[in-house]
Each structure stands twice: as C-alpha cells, then as structure tokens.
Coordinates of C-alpha atoms in Angstrom, one line a residue:
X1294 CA 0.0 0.0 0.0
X1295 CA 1.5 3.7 -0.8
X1296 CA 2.2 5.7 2.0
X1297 CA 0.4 9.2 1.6
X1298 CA 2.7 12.1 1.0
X1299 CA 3.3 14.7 3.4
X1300 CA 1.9 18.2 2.7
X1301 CA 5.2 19.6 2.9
X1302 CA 6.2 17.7 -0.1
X1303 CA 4.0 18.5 -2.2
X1304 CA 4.5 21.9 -2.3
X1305 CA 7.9 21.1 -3.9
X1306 CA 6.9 19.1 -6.6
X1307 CA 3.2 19.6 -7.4
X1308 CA 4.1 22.0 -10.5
X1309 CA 6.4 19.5 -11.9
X1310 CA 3.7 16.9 -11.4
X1311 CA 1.1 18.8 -13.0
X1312 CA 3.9 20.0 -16.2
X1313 CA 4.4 15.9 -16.5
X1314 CA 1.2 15.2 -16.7
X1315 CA 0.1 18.2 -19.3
X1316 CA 2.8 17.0 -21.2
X1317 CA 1.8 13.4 -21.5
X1318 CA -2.0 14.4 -22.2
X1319 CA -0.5 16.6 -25.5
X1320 CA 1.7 13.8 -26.3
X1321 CA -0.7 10.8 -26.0
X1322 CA -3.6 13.6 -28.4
X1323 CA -0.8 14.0 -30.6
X1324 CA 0.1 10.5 -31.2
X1325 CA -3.5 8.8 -31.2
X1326 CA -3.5 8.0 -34.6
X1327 CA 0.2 6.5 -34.3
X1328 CA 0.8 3.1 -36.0
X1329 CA -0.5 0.3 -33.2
X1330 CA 2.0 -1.8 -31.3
X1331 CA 4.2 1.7 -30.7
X1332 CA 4.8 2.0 -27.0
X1333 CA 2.4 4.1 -25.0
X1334 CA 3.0 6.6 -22.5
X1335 CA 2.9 5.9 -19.1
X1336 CA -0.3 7.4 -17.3
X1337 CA 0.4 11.4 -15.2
X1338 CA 1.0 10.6 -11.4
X1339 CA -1.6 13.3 -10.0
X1340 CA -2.0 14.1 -6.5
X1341 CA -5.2 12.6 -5.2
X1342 CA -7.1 13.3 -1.5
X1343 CA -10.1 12.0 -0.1
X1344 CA -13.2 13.4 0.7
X1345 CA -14.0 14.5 4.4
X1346 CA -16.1 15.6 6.8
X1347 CA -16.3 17.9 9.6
X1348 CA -18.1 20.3 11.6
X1349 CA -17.4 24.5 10.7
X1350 CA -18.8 27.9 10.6
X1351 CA -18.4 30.1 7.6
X1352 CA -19.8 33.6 7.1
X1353 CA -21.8 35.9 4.6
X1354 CA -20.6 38.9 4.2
X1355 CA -23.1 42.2 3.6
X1356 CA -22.0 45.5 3.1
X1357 CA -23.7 47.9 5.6
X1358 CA -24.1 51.3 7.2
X1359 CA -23.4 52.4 10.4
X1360 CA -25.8 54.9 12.4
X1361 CA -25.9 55.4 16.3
X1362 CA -29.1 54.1 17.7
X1363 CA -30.5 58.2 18.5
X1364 CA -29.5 61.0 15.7
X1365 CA -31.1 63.5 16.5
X1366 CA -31.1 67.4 14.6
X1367 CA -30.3 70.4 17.0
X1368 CA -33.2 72.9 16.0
X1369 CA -34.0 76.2 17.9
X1370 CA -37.7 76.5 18.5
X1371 CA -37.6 80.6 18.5
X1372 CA -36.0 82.8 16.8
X1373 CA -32.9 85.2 18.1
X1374 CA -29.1 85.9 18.3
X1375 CA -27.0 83.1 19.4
X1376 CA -25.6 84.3 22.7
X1377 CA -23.6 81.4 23.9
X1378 CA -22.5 78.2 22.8
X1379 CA -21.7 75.8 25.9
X1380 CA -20.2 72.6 24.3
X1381 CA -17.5 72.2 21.2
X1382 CA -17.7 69.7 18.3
X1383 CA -17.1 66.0 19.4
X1384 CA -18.3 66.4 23.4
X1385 CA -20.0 63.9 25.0
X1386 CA -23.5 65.3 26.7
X1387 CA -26.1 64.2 28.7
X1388 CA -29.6 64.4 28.6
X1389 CA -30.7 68.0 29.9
X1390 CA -27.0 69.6 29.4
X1391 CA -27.4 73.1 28.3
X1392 CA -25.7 73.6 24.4
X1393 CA -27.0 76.7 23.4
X1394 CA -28.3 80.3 24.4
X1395 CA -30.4 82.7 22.4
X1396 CA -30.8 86.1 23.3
X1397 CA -34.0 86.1 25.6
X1398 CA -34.6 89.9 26.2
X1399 CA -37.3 89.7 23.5
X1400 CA -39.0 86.6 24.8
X1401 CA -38.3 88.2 28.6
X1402 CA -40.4 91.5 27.6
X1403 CA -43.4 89.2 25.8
X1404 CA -43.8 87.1 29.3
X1405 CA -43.7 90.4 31.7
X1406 CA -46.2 91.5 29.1
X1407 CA -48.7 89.0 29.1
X1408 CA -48.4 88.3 33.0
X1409 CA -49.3 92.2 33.3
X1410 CA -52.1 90.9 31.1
X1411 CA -53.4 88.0 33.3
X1412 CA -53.0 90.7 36.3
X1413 CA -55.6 93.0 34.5
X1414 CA -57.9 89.9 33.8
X1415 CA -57.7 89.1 37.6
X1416 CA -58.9 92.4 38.2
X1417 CA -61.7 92.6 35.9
X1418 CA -62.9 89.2 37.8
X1419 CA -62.8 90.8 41.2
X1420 CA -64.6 93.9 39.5
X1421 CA -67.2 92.1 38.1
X1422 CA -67.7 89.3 40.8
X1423 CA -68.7 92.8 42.8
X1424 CA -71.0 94.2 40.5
X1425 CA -73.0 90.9 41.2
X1426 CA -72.8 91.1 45.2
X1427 CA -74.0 94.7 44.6
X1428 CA -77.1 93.7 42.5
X1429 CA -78.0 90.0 44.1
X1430 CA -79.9 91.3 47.3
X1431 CA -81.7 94.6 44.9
X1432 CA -83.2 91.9 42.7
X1433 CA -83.9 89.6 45.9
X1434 CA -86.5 92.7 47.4
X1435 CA -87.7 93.1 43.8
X1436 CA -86.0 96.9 43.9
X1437 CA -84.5 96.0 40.2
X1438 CA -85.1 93.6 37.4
X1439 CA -82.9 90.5 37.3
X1440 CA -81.8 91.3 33.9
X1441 CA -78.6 93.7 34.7
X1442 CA -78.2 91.0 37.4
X1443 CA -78.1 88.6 34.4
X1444 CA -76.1 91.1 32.4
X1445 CA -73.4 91.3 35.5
X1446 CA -72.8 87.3 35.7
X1447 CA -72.3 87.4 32.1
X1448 CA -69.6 90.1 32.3
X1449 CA -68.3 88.1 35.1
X1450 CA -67.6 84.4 32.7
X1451 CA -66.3 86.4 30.5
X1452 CA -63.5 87.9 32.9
X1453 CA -63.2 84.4 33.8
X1454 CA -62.7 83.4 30.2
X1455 CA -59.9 86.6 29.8
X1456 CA -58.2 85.2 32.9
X1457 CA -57.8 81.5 31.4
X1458 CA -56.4 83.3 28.0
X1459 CA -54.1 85.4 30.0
X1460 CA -52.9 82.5 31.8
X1461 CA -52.7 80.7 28.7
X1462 CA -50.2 83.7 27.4
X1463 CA -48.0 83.6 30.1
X1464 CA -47.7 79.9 29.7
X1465 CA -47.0 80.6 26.4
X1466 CA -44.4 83.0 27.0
X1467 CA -42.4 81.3 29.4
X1468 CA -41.7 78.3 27.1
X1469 CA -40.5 80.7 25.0
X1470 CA -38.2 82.1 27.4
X1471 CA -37.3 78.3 28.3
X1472 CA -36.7 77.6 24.4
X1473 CA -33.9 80.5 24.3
X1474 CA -32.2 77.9 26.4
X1475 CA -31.6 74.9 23.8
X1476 CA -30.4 71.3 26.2
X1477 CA -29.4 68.4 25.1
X1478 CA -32.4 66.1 24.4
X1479 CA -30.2 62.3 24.6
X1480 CA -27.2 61.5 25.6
X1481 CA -24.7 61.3 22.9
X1482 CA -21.4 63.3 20.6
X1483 CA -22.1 66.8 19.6
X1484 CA -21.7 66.8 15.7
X1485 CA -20.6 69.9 13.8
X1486 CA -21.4 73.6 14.8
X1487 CA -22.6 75.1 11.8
X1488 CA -23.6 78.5 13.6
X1489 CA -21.4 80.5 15.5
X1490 CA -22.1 83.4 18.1
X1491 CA -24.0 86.2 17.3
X1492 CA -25.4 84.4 14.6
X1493 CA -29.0 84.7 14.1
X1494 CA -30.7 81.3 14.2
X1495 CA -34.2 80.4 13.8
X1496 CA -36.8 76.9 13.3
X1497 CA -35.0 76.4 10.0
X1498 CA -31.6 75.9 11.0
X1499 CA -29.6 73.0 12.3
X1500 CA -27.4 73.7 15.1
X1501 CA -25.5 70.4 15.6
X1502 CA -26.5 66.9 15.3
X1503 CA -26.6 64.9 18.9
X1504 CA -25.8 60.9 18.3
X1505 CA -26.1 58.5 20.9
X1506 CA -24.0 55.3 20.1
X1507 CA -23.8 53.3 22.7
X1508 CA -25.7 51.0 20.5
X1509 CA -24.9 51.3 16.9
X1510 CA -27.0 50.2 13.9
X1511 CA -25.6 48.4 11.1
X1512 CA -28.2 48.4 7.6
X1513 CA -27.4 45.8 5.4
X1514 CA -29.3 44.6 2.1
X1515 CA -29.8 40.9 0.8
X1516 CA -31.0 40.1 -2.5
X1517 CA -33.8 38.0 -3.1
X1518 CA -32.1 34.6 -3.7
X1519 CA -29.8 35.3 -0.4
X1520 CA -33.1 36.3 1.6
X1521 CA -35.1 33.1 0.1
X1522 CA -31.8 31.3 1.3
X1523 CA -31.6 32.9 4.9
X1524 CA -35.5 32.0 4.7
X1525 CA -34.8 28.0 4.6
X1526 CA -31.5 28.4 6.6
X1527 CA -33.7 28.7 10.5
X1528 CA -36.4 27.5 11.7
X1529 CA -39.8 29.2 12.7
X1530 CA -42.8 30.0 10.9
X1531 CA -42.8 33.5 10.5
X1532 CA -39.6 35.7 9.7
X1533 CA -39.7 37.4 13.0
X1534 CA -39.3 33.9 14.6
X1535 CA -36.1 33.3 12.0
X1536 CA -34.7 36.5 12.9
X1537 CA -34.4 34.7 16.7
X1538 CA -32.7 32.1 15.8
X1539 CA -30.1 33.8 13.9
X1540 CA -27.2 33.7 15.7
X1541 CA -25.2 36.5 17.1
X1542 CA -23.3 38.1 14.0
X1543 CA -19.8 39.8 13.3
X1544 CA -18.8 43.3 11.9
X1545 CA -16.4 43.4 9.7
X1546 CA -14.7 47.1 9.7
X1547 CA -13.5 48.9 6.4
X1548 CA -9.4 47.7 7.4
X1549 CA -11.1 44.2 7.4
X1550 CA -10.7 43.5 11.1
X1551 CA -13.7 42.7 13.2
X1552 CA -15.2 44.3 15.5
X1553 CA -15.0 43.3 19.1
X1554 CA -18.4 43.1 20.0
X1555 CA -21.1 40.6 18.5
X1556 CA -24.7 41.6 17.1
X1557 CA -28.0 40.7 16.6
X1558 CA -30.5 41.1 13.9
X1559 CA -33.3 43.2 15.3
X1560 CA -35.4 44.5 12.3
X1561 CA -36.3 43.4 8.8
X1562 CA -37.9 45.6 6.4
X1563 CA -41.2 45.4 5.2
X1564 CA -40.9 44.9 1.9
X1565 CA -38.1 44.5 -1.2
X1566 CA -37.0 47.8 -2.9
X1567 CA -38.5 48.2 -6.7
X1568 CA -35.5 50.1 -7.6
X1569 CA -32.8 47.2 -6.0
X1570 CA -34.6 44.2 -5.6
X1571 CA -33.4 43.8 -2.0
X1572 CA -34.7 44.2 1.1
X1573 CA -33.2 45.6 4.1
X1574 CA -32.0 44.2 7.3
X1575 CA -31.1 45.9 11.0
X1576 CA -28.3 44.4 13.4
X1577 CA -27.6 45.9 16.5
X1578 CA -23.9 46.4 17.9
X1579 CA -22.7 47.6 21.6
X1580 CA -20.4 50.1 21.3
X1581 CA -17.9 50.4 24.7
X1582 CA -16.1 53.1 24.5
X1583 CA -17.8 54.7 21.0
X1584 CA -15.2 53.6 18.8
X1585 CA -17.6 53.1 15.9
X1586 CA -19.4 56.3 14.8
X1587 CA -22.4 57.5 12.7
X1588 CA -21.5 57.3 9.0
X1589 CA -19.0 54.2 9.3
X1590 CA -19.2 51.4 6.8
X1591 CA -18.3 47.7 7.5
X1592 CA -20.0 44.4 6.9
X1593 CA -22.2 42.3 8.6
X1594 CA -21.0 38.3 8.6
X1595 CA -24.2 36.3 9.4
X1596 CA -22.5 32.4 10.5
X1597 CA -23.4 29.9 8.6
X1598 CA -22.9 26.5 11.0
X1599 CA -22.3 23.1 9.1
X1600 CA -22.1 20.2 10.9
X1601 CA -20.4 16.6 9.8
X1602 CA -20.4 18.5 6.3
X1603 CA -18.2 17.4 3.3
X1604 CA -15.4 19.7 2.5
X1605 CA -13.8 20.0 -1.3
X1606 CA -10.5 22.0 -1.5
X1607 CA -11.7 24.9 -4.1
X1608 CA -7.9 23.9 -5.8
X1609 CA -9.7 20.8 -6.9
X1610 CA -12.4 21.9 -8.7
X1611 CA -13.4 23.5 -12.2
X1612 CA -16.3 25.0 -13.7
X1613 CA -18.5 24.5 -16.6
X1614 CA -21.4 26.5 -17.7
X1615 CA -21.4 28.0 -13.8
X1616 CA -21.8 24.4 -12.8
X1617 CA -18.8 23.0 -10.4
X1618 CA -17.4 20.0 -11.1
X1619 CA -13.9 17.3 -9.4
X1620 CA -12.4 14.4 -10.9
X1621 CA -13.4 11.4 -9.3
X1622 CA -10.8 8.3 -9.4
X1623 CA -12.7 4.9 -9.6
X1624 CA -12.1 1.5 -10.7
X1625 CA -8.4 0.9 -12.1
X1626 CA -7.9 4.3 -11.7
X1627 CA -9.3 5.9 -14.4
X1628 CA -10.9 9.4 -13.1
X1629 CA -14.6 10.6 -13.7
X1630 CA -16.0 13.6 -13.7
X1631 CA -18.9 14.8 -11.4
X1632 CA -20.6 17.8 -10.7
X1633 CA -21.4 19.1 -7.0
X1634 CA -23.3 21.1 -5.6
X1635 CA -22.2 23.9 -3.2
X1636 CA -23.5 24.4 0.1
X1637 CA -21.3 27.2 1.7
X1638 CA -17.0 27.7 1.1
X1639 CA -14.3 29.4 2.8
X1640 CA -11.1 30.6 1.3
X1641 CA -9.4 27.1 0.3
X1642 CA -12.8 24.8 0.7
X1643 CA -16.7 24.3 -0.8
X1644 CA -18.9 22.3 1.1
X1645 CA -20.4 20.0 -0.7
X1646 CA -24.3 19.2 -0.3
X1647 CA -24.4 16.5 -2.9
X1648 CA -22.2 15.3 -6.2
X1649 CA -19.6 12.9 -3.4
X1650 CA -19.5 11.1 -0.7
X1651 CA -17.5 11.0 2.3
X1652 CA -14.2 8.7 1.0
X1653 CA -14.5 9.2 -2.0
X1654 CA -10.4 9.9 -3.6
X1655 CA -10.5 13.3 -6.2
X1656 CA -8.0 14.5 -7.8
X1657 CA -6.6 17.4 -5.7
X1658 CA -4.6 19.6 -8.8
X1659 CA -4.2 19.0 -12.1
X1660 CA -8.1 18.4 -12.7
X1661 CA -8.5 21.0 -15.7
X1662 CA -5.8 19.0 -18.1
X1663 CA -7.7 15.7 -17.4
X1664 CA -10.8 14.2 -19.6
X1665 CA -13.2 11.6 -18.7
X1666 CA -11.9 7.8 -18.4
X1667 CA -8.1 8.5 -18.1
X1668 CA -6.4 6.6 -15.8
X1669 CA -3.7 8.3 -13.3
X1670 CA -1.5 7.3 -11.0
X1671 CA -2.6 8.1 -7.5
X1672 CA -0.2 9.9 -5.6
X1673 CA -2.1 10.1 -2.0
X1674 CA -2.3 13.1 0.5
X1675 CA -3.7 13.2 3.2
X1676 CA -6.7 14.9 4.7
X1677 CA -5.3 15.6 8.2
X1678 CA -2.1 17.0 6.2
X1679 CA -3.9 19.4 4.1
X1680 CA -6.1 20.9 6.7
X1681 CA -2.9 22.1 8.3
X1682 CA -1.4 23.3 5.3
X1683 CA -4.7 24.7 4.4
X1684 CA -6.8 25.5 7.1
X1685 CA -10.9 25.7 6.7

C-alpha cells in the first residue's frame, strides 16, 4: 500500500507533477493516430485526497451602514441671536445639558407683558364678581329687574374666560423664554457647529447633530435569492421567529478586522425595494467606548454552521457553464468527472451538499488538463495534512 505524502512535499513538486502530466496528455492527443503496437505513455502521477467531513462555521458577508441608535437634529424652537454656545464639536452630553443660548430679552419683555395681562384679567374678575354682590340682594326685594343682574354674571364668565387666555399667554411665554435655552435632548457626541455666536438662528436651521451610540446600527441589504436562502437556513414559521434564531453576528470594519463586540439582527424591512430588488436588514452592535461612529461602513458576517459536512478544496475543482465539477478516481484508476453542488466555502474549501460522498479519492490539482476515463496514478495526501497546510 503507498504511504500518503506529506503536505510539505507537495509543495515542492506539485508544479512538476502537473507540467508531466500536461505533457503526456499533448503527447498521447498528438500520437492517437500513431501506428498500433508503438509503446504508449505511461499514465500522469496526480495528486489525489479524499473526501471528508467535519463540523465548521463560515460567514456571509453584507456591506452595511453604520448609524448610532439616536441622531437627533439640534433645532432652535424661537427665533434670536445666538448668545452662547456651551459645548465644542465632538463632546459627550447628557440628557438636559445646556448647548446653546439665544438672546432672551425679546421673549423676557413678551412674558412680563402678558403676565401684566393676566394681572388685569384678575382684576376685571374681582370687578365684576362685585358688581354681582351689589345687585343679588336689589333683585332679591324686587328693587330692580334681574336682567342687569343677568347682564353682570355674564360680564363676570367672560373675565373668567380673559383670565384662562391670560394665563394661557403667560404659559405661552415662558416656554418661549425656556426655548432660548436649547439642552441636550439624549445622551450622545455633539456633531458639527454650523452656527457661531451672534449668529442669528431660527426653526429652520440645524445647530448640531446629537448621536447616541452606545448602540450602533448596522443596515445591510440581501438580494432575493440570499433572503429566500436565509428563509430555509432557521427555523420558525414566520420571519420574525427566524430572525431569533439567527445567531449573534460579526462586523467586519473597512481595514477588514472585526469588530470586538457581536450583534444581533433586530429589524427586517417590510418589503423589497422596486429600484434594488433587496430588502433591508437591522443588526444591533454595543459600542464600549464609541469607537464606531455614525457614518461608518463595514460588513455584517451572518455564521453559517455546518455540521459533519463534506469539505472540497476549491484547488480541486473546475467550472463549466457556472456548474462545479472534481475528478473522481474509480475502478483501475481511471478518473470521472462529477458535478457538486455547493452548500457554503471558505477561502481554500466548498462544502459539498451532494455530487460525493465522504471517501470518495478526487483528484486534488491538475483536474483542468484531465478528460473523462483516463487513468492516473494516484499519488495520496492526506486529509489531516492538508487541513494544516490549508486551514478551513
């Protein structure tokens, strides 16, 4: 029985293996039609491994957008001078800080105005609750009609009614006064300050941009195959119920390293896009220590687990009409070919859903020179050997 090669030979003379056998395919074309009883040549020595299983986790990858889980626009609600500013580009607030401060004197003058307003209303109540004292006992001894007695309750709701609507100025007033002073409505960075002092700002104009990102939010698309795939990849009967048993997922940043903190797929969208034929997905990130930031790009890796799965190295394969096909060596050593199907891959390995079988010996390089029925000679490597030179 031929002992299987170690890895660390092949690597030395794989290309001449592969040149030898090229070489004798050409010759042997070339020299079909030679006169019979000429010797033949001998059959290309091709590396050969076997099929095997194991159990792994591969990922798809899914470009996405980053956005803090709060972004929020920085509006005045009146209109003024911008006094002070109280916090610089890039701070960290908290809910309730004080950022900005517009000149209030107008807003200060309008509130002493209308509670001067709800003083004279008071008045007019006080007047006119008098005027009814006055006339209650005359119209009692029958020494006037009750109609101005009528007339004076009347004049008394509406002082009543003057009062509320003063009141209601003055409440008006002083959150216009409390609106000069603009606080921070979440916790979060400051963004850019477009406006600077003195400035005048009003309902139209953005003064920062508050982002909280202590969770972050990564938008990510799949394309109809990919979701009808991530539809038969977990279980449950609805898509919310898939989305639970998704497992946690990794973010991939734009240097290619991944983040240190696992997600979740929270949200799906509704419904595909007309215009991309994709429909959008939502994982959520914890951020410690808000080293990601609105705007960032990355990509979300959703695991894909295979267990007792057969692995092809990708080196041993070859396409034809986008089907995937290895070279199978059966009886007397004479190779087949056979077409697989893919299940999932990694960098150096497919794994295989149908097409082999666990066992079966493929030739491991050389396939695209070979046709169906040639025989080979074997030259075995070994599957414990390759993973280490080539890891999953």
């Amino acid at each position: 029985m031929m002992k299987p090669l170690d890895i660390k030979q092949y690597n030395s003379w794989v290309k001449l293996l592969t040149a030898i056998s090229v070489a004798t395919v050409l010759y042997s074309c070339a020299n079909s039609s030679a006169t019979p009883g000429m010797p033949q040549q001998p059959p290309p020595a091709l590396p050969v491994v076997p099929v095997t299983t194991t159990t792994a986790t591969t990922f798809r990858e899914y470009p996405a957008s980053l956005e803090g889980k709060v972004n929020v626009e920085i509006r005045p609600q009146v209109e003024g001078y911008l006094e002070q500013i109280f916090v610089d580009e890039g701070a960290y607030v908290r809910i309730g800080q004080p950022l900005f401060k517009i000149d209030a004197r107008t807003y200060n003058e309008s509130l002493n105005t209308a509670k001067s307003s709800l003083l004279a209303a008071q008045a007019n109540v006080s007047k006119a609750q008098v005027e009814i004292d006055r006339l209650t006992p005359l119209v009692e001894h029958n020494v006037i009609s009750d109609v101005q007695l009528r007339t004076a309750k009347a004049a008394y709701d509406a002082s009543v009614a003057a009062v509320k609507q003063a009141d209601a100025a003055v409440a008006n007033a002083q959150i216009n006064v409390g609106y000069t002073l603009v606080k921070a409505t979440a916790n979060g960075y400051i963004g850019r300050i477009p406006s600077k002092k003195g400035a005048l700002v009003g309902k139209d104009d953005v003064l920062t941009v508050l982002s909280d990102i202590s969770e972050m939010y990564a938008y990510f698309s799949l394309s109809e195959p990919d979701f009808l795939s991530f539809k038969n990849q977990f279980a449950g009967n609805s898509i919310e119920e898939k989305v639970k048993h998704v497992p946690a997922v990794e973010l991939a940043l734009a240097d290619n390293s991944v983040f240190g903190s696992k997600g979740k797929i929270s949200t799906v969208e509704g419904q595909f896009d007309k215009t991309t034929g994709a429909i959008s997905f939502r994982a959520t990130f914890p951020n410690p220590g808000g080293i990601l930031r609105t705007g960032n790009t990355g990509k979300v890796r959703i695991p894909q687990q295979f267990a007792d799965a057969m692995i092809v190295p990708i080196e041993s394969t070859f396409e034809v009409q986008d089907k995937v096909f290895v070279f199978i060596v059966g009886d007397s050593n004479k190779v087949a070919s056979k077409p697989i199907t893919v299940a999932g891959k990694t960098t150096n390995y497919y794994f295989v859903k149908d097409g082999v079988k666990a066992g079966d010996k493929i030739v491991f390089a050389g396939a695209g020179n070979l046709q169906d029925g040639i025989a080979i000679v074997p030259q075995p490597i070994s599957a414990d050997s390759l993973l280490k030179a080539k890891p999953l």
